[in-house]
mmCIF file with all atom_site columns, C-alpha atoms in Angstrom:
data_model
loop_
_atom_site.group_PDB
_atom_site.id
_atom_site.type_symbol
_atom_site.label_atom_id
_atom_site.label_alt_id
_atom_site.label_comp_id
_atom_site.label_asym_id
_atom_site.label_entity_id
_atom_site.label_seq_id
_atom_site.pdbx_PDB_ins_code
_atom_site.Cartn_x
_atom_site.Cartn_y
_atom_site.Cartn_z
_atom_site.occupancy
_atom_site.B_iso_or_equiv
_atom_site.pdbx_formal_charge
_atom_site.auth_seq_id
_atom_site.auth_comp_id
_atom_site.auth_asym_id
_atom_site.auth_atom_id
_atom_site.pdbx_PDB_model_num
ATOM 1   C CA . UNK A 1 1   ? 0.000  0.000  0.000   1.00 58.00 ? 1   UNK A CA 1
ATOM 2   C CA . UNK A 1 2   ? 2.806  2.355  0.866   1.00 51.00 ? 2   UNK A CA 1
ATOM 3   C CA . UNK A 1 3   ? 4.972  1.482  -2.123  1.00 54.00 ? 3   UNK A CA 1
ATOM 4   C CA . UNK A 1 4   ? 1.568  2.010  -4.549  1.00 56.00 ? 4   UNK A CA 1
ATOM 5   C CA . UNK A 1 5   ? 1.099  6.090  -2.231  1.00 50.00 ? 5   UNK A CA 1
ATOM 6   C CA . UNK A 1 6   ? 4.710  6.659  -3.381  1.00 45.00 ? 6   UNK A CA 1
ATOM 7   C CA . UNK A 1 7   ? 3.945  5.544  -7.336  1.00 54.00 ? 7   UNK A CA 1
ATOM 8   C CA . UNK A 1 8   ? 0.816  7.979  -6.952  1.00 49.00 ? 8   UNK A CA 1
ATOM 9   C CA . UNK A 1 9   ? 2.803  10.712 -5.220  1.00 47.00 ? 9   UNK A CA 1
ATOM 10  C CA . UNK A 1 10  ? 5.721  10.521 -8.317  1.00 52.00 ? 10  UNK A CA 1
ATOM 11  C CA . UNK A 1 11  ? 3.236  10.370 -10.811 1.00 47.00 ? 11  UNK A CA 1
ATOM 12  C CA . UNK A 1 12  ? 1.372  13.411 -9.662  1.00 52.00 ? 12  UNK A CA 1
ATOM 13  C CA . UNK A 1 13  ? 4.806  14.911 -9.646  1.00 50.00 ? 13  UNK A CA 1
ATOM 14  C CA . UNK A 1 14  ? 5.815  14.054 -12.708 1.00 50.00 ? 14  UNK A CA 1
ATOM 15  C CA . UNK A 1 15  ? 2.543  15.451 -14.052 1.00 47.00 ? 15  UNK A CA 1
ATOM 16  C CA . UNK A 1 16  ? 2.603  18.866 -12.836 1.00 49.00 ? 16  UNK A CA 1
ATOM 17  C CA . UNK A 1 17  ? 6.133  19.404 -13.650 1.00 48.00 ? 17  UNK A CA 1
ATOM 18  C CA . UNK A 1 18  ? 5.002  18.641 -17.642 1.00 46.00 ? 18  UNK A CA 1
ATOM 19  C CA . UNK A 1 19  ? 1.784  20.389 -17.701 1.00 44.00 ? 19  UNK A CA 1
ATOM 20  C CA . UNK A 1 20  ? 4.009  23.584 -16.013 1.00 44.00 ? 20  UNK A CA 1
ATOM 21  C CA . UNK A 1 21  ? 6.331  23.258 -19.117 1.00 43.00 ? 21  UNK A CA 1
ATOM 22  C CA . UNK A 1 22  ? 3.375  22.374 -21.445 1.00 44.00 ? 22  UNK A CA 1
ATOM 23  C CA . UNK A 1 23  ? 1.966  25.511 -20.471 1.00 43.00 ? 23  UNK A CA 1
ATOM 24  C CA . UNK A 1 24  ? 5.006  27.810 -20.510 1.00 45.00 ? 24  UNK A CA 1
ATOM 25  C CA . UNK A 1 25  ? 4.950  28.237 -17.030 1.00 41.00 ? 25  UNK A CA 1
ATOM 26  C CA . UNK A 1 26  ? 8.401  28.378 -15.588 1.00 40.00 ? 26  UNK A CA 1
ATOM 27  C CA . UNK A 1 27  ? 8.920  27.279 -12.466 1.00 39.00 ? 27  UNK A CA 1
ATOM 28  C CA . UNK A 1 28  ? 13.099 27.190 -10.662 1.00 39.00 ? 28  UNK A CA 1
ATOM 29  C CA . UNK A 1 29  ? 13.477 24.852 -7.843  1.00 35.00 ? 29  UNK A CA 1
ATOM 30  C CA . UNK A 1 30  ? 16.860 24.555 -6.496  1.00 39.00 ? 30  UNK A CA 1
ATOM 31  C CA . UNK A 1 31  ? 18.093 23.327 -2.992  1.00 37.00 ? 31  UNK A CA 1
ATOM 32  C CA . UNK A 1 32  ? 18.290 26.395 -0.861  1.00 44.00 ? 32  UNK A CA 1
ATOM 33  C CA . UNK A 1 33  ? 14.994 27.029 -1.077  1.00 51.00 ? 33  UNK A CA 1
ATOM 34  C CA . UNK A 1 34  ? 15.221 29.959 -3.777  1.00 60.00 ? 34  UNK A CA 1
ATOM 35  C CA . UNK A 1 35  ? 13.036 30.895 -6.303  1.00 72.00 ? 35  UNK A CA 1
ATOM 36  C CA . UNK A 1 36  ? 15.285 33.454 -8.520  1.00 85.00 ? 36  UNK A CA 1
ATOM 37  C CA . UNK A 1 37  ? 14.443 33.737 -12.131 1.00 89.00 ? 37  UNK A CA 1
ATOM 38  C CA . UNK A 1 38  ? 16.833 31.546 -14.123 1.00 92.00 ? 38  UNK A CA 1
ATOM 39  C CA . UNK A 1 39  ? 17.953 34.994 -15.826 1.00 95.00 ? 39  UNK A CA 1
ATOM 40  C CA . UNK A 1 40  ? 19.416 36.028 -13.111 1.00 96.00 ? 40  UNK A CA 1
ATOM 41  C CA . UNK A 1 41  ? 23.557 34.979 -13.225 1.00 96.00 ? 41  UNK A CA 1
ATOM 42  C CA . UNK A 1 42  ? 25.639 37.396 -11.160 1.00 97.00 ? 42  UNK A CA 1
ATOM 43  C CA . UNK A 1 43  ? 25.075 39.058 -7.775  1.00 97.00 ? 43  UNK A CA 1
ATOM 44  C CA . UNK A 1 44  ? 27.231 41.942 -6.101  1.00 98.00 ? 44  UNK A CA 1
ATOM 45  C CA . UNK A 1 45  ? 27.338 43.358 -2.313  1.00 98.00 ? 45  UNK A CA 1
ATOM 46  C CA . UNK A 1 46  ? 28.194 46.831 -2.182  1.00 97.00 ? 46  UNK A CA 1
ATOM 47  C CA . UNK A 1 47  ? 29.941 47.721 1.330   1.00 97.00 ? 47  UNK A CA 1
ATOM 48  C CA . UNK A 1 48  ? 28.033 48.730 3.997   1.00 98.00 ? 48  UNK A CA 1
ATOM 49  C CA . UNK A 1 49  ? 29.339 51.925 5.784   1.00 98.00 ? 49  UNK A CA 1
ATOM 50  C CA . UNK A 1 50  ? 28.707 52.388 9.482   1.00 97.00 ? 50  UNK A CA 1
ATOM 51  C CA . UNK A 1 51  ? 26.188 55.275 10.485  1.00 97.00 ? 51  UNK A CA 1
ATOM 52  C CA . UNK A 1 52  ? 25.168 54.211 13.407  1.00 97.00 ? 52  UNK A CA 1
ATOM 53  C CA . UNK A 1 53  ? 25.153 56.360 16.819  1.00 95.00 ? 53  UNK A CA 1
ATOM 54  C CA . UNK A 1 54  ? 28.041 54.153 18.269  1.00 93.00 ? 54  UNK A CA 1
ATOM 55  C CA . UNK A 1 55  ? 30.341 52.751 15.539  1.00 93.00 ? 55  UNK A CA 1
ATOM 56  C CA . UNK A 1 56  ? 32.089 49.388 16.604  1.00 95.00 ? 56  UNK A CA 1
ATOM 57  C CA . UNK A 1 57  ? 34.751 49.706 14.095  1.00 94.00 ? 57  UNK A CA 1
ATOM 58  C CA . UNK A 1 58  ? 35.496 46.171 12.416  1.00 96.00 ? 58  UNK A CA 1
ATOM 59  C CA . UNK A 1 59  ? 31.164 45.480 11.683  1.00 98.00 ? 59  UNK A CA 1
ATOM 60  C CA . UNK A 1 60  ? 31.075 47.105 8.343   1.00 98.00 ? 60  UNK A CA 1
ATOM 61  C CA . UNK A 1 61  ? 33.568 44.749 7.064   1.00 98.00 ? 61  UNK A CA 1
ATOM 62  C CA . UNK A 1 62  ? 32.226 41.545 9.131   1.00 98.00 ? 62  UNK A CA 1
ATOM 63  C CA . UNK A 1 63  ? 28.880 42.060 7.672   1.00 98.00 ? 63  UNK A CA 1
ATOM 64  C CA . UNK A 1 64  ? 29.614 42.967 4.104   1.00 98.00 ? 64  UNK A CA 1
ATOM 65  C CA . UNK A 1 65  ? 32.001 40.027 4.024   1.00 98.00 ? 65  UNK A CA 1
ATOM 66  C CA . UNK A 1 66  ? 29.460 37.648 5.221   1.00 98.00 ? 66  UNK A CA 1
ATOM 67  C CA . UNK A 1 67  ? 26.595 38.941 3.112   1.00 98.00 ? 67  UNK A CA 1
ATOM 68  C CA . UNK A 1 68  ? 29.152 38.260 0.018   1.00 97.00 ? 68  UNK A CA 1
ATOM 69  C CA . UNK A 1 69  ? 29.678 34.742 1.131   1.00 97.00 ? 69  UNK A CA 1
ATOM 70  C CA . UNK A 1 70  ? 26.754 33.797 2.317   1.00 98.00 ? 70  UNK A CA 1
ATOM 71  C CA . UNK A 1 71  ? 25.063 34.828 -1.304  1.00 97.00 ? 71  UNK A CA 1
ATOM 72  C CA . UNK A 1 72  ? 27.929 32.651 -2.777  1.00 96.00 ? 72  UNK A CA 1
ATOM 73  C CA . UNK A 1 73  ? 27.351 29.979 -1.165  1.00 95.00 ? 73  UNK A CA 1
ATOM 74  C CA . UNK A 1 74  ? 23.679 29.544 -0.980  1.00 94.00 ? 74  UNK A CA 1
ATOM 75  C CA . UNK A 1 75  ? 23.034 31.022 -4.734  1.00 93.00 ? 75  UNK A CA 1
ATOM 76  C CA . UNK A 1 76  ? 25.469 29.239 -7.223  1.00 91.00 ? 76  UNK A CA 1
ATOM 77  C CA . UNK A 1 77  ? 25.825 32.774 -8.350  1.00 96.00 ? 77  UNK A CA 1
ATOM 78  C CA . UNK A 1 78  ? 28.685 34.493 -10.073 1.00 96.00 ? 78  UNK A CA 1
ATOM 79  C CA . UNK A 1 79  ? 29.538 37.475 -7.600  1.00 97.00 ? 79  UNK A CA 1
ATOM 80  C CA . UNK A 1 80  ? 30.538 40.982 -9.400  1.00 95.00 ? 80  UNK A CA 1
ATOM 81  C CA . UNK A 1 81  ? 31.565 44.273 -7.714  1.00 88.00 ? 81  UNK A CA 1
ATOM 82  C CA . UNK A 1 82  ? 31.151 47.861 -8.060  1.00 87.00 ? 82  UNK A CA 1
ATOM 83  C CA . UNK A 1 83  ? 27.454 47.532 -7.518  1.00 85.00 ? 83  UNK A CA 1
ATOM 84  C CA . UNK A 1 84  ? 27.076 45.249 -11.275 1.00 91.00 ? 84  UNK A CA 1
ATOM 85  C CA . UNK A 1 85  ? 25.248 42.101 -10.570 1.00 96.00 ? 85  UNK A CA 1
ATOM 86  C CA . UNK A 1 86  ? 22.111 41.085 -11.644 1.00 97.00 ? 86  UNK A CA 1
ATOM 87  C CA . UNK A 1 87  ? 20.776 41.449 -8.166  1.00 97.00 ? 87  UNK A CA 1
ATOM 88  C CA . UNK A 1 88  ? 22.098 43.764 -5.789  1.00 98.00 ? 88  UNK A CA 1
ATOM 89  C CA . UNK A 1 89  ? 22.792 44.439 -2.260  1.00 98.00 ? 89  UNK A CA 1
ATOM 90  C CA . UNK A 1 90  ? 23.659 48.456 -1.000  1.00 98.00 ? 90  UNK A CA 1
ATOM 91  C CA . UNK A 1 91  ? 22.814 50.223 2.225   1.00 98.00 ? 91  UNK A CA 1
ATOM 92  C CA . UNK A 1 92  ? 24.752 51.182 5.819   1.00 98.00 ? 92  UNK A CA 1
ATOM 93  C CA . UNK A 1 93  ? 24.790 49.972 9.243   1.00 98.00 ? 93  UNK A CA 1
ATOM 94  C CA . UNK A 1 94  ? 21.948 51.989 11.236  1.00 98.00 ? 94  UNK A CA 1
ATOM 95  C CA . UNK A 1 95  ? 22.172 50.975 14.489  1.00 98.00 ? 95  UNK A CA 1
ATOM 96  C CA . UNK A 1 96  ? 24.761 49.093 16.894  1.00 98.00 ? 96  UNK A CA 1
ATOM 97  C CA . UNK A 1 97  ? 23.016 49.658 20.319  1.00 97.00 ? 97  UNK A CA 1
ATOM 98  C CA . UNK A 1 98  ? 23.360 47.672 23.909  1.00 94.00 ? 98  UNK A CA 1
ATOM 99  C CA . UNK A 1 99  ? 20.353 47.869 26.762  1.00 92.00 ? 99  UNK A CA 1
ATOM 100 C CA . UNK A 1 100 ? 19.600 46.646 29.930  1.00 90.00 ? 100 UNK A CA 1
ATOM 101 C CA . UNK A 1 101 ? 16.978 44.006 30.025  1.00 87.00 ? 101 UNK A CA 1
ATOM 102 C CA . UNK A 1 102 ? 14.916 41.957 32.588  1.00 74.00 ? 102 UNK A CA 1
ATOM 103 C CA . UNK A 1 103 ? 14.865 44.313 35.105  1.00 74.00 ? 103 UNK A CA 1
ATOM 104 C CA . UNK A 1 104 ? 14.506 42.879 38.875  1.00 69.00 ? 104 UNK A CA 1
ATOM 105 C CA . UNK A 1 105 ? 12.913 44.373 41.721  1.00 68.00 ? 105 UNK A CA 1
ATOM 106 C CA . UNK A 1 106 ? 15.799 45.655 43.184  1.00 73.00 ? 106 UNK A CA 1
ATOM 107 C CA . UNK A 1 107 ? 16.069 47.754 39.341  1.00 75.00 ? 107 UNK A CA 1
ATOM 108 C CA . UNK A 1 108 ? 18.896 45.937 38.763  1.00 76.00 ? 108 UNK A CA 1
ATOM 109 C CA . UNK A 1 109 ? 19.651 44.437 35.296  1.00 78.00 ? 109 UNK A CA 1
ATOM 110 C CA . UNK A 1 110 ? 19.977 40.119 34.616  1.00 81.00 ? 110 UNK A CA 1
ATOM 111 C CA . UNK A 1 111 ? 21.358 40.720 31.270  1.00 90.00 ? 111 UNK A CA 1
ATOM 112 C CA . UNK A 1 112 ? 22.072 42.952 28.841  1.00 94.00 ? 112 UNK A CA 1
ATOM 113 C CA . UNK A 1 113 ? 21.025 43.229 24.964  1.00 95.00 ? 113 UNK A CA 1
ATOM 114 C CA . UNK A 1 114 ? 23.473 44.367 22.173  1.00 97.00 ? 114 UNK A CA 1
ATOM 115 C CA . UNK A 1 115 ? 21.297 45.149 18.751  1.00 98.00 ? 115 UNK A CA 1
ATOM 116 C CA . UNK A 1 116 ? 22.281 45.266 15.601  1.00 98.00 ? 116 UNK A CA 1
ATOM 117 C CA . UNK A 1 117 ? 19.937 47.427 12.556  1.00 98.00 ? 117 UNK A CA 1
ATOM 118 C CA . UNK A 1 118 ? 21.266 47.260 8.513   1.00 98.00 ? 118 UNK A CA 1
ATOM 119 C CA . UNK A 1 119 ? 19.287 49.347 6.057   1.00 98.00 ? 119 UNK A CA 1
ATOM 120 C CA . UNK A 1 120 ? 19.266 47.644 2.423   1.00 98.00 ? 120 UNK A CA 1
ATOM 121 C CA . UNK A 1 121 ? 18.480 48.201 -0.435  1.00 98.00 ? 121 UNK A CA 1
ATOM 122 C CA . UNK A 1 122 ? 17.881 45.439 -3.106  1.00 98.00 ? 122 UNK A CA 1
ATOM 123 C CA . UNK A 1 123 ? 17.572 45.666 -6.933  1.00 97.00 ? 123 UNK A CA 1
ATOM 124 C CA . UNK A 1 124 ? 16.823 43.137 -8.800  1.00 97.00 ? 124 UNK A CA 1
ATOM 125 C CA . UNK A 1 125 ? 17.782 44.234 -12.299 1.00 96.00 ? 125 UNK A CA 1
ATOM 126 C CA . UNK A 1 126 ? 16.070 41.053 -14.238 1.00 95.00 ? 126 UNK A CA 1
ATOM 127 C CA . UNK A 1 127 ? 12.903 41.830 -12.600 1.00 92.00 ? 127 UNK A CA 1
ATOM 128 C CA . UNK A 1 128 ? 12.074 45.142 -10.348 1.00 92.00 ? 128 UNK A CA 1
ATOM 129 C CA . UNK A 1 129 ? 8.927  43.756 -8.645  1.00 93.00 ? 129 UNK A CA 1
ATOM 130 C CA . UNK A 1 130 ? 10.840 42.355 -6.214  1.00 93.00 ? 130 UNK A CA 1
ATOM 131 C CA . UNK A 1 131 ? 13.242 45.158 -5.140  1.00 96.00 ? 131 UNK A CA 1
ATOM 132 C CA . UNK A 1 132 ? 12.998 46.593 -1.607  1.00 97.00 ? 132 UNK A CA 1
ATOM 133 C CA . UNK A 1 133 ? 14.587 48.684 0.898   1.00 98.00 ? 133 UNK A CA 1
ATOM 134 C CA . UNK A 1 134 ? 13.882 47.729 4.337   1.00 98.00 ? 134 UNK A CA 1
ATOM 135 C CA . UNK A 1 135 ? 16.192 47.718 7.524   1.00 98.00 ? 135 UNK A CA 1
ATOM 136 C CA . UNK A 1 136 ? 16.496 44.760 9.313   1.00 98.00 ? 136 UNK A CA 1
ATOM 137 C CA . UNK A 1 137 ? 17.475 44.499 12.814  1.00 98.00 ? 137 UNK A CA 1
ATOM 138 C CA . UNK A 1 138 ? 18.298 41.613 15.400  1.00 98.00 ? 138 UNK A CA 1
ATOM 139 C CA . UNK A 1 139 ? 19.396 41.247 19.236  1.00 98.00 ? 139 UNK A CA 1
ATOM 140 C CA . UNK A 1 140 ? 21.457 38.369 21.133  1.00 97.00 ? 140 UNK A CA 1
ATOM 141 C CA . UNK A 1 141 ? 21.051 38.870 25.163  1.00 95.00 ? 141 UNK A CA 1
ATOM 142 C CA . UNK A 1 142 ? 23.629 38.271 27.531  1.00 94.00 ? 142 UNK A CA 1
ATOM 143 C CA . UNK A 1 143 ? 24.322 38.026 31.341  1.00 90.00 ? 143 UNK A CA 1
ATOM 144 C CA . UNK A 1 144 ? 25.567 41.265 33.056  1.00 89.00 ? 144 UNK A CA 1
ATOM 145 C CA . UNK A 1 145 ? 27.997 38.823 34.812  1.00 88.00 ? 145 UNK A CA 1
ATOM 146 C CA . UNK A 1 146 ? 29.357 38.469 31.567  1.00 90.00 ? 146 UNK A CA 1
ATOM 147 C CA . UNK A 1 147 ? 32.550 40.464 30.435  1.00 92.00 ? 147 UNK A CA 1
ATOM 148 C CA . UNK A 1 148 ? 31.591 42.509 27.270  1.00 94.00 ? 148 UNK A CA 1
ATOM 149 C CA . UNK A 1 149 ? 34.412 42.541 25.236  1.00 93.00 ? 149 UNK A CA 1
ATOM 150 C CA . UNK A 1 150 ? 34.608 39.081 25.770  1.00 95.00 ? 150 UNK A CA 1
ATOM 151 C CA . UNK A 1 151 ? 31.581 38.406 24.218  1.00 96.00 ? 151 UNK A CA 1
ATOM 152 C CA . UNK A 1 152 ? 31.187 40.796 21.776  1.00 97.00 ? 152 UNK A CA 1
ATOM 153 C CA . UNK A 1 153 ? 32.393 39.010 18.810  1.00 96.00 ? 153 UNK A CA 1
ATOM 154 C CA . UNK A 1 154 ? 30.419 36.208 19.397  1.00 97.00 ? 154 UNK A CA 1
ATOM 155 C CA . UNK A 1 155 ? 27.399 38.016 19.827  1.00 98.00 ? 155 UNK A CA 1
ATOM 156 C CA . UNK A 1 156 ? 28.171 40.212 16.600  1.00 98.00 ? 156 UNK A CA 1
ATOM 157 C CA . UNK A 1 157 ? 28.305 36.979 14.884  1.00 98.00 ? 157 UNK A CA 1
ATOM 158 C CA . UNK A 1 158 ? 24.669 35.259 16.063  1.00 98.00 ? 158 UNK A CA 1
ATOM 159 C CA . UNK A 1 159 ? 23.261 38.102 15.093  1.00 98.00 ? 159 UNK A CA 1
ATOM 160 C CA . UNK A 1 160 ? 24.915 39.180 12.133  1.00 98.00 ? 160 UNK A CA 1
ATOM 161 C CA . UNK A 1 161 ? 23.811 35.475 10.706  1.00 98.00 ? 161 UNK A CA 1
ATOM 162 C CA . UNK A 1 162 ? 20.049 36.073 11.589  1.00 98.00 ? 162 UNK A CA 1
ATOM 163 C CA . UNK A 1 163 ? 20.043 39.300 9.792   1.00 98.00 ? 163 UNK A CA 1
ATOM 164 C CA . UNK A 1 164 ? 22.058 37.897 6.874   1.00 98.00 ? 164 UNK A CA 1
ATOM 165 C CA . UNK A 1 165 ? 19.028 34.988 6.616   1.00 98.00 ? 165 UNK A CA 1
ATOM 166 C CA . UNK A 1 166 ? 16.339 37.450 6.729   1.00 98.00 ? 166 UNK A CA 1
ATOM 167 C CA . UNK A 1 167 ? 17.896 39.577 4.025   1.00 98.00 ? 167 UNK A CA 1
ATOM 168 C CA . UNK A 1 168 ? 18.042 36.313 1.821   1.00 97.00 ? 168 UNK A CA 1
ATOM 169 C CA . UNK A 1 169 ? 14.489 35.252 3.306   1.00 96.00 ? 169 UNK A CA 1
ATOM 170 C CA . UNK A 1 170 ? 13.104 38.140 1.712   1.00 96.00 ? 170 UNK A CA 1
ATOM 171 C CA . UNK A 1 171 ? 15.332 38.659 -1.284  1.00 96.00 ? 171 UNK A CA 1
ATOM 172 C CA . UNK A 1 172 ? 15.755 35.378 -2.662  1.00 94.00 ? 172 UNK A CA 1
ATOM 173 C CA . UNK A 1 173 ? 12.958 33.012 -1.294  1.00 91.00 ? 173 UNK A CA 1
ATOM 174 C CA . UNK A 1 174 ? 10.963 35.918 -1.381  1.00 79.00 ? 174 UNK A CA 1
ATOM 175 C CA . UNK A 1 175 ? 9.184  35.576 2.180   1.00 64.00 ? 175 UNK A CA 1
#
């Protein structure tokens, strides 16, 4: 019974796929999840400058770095610079901010918050419906027992890669 759900499940498969390409319909499946027009061939990831109210120096370059990779890696895609790919990434570092959180009764802090906002801007040259400039912004917590500067890097990095997958999210799987 199982093996004769699977034949049915392949089938109907199989049958969509044609009638899609029967139809002209294209449709791009590949295994990160992305739906990019098959036009598209080149990306580029301008560097992000640091505007925000407290500048930690090294973040412009930790970010735009991992941006670049992370596109290479999860796209297949032929990176370009000076701002030339098919799709492209642009914008500045707005915020870099730390707050005290979880306040206790005795208004003292349990841990502290260091946030992290990038504006960006993203053209899609092949097809401008889905261009957008939003900022995105994302927090990792830590204990006020904890030495800063010892964590900092770390922290930079957690949230550096949730804002990198939310800028893909919404560029590339278009969520």
């Amino acid at each position: 019974m199982l093996k004769r759900s699977l034949i049915l499940v392949w089938v109907a498969v199989a049958l969509c796929c044609t009638a899609c390409r029967f139809l002209g319909v294209t449709v791009t499946y590949n295994m990160s999840g992305g739906s990019l027009d098959p036009r598209v061939k080149t990306f580029s990831v301008d560097y992000f400058p640091n505007k925000a109210p407290l500048v930690m120096p090294t973040l412009s370059d930790t970010f735009t770095e991992k941006l670049t990779e992370y596109m290479r890696q999860k796209t297949g895609l032929t990176q370009l610079t000076d701002n030339d790919g098919d799709i492209r990434f642009e914008g500045q570092i707005t915020e870099y901010s730390q707050r005290p959180i979880n306040i206790t009764s005795e208004e003292v802090a349990a841990s502290n918050r260091l946030t992290i906002g990038i504006r960006v801007k993203y053209t899609n040259v092949i097809d401008d419906k889905y261009d957008f400039s939003s900022t995105f912004s994302n927090y990792a917590d830590y204990s006020t027992d904890a030495d800063f500067n010892s964590v900092e890097e770390s922290l930079i990095e957690e949230i550096l890669d949730k804002i990198i997958e939310d800028i893909y999210n919404k560029a590339i799987v278009n969520w």
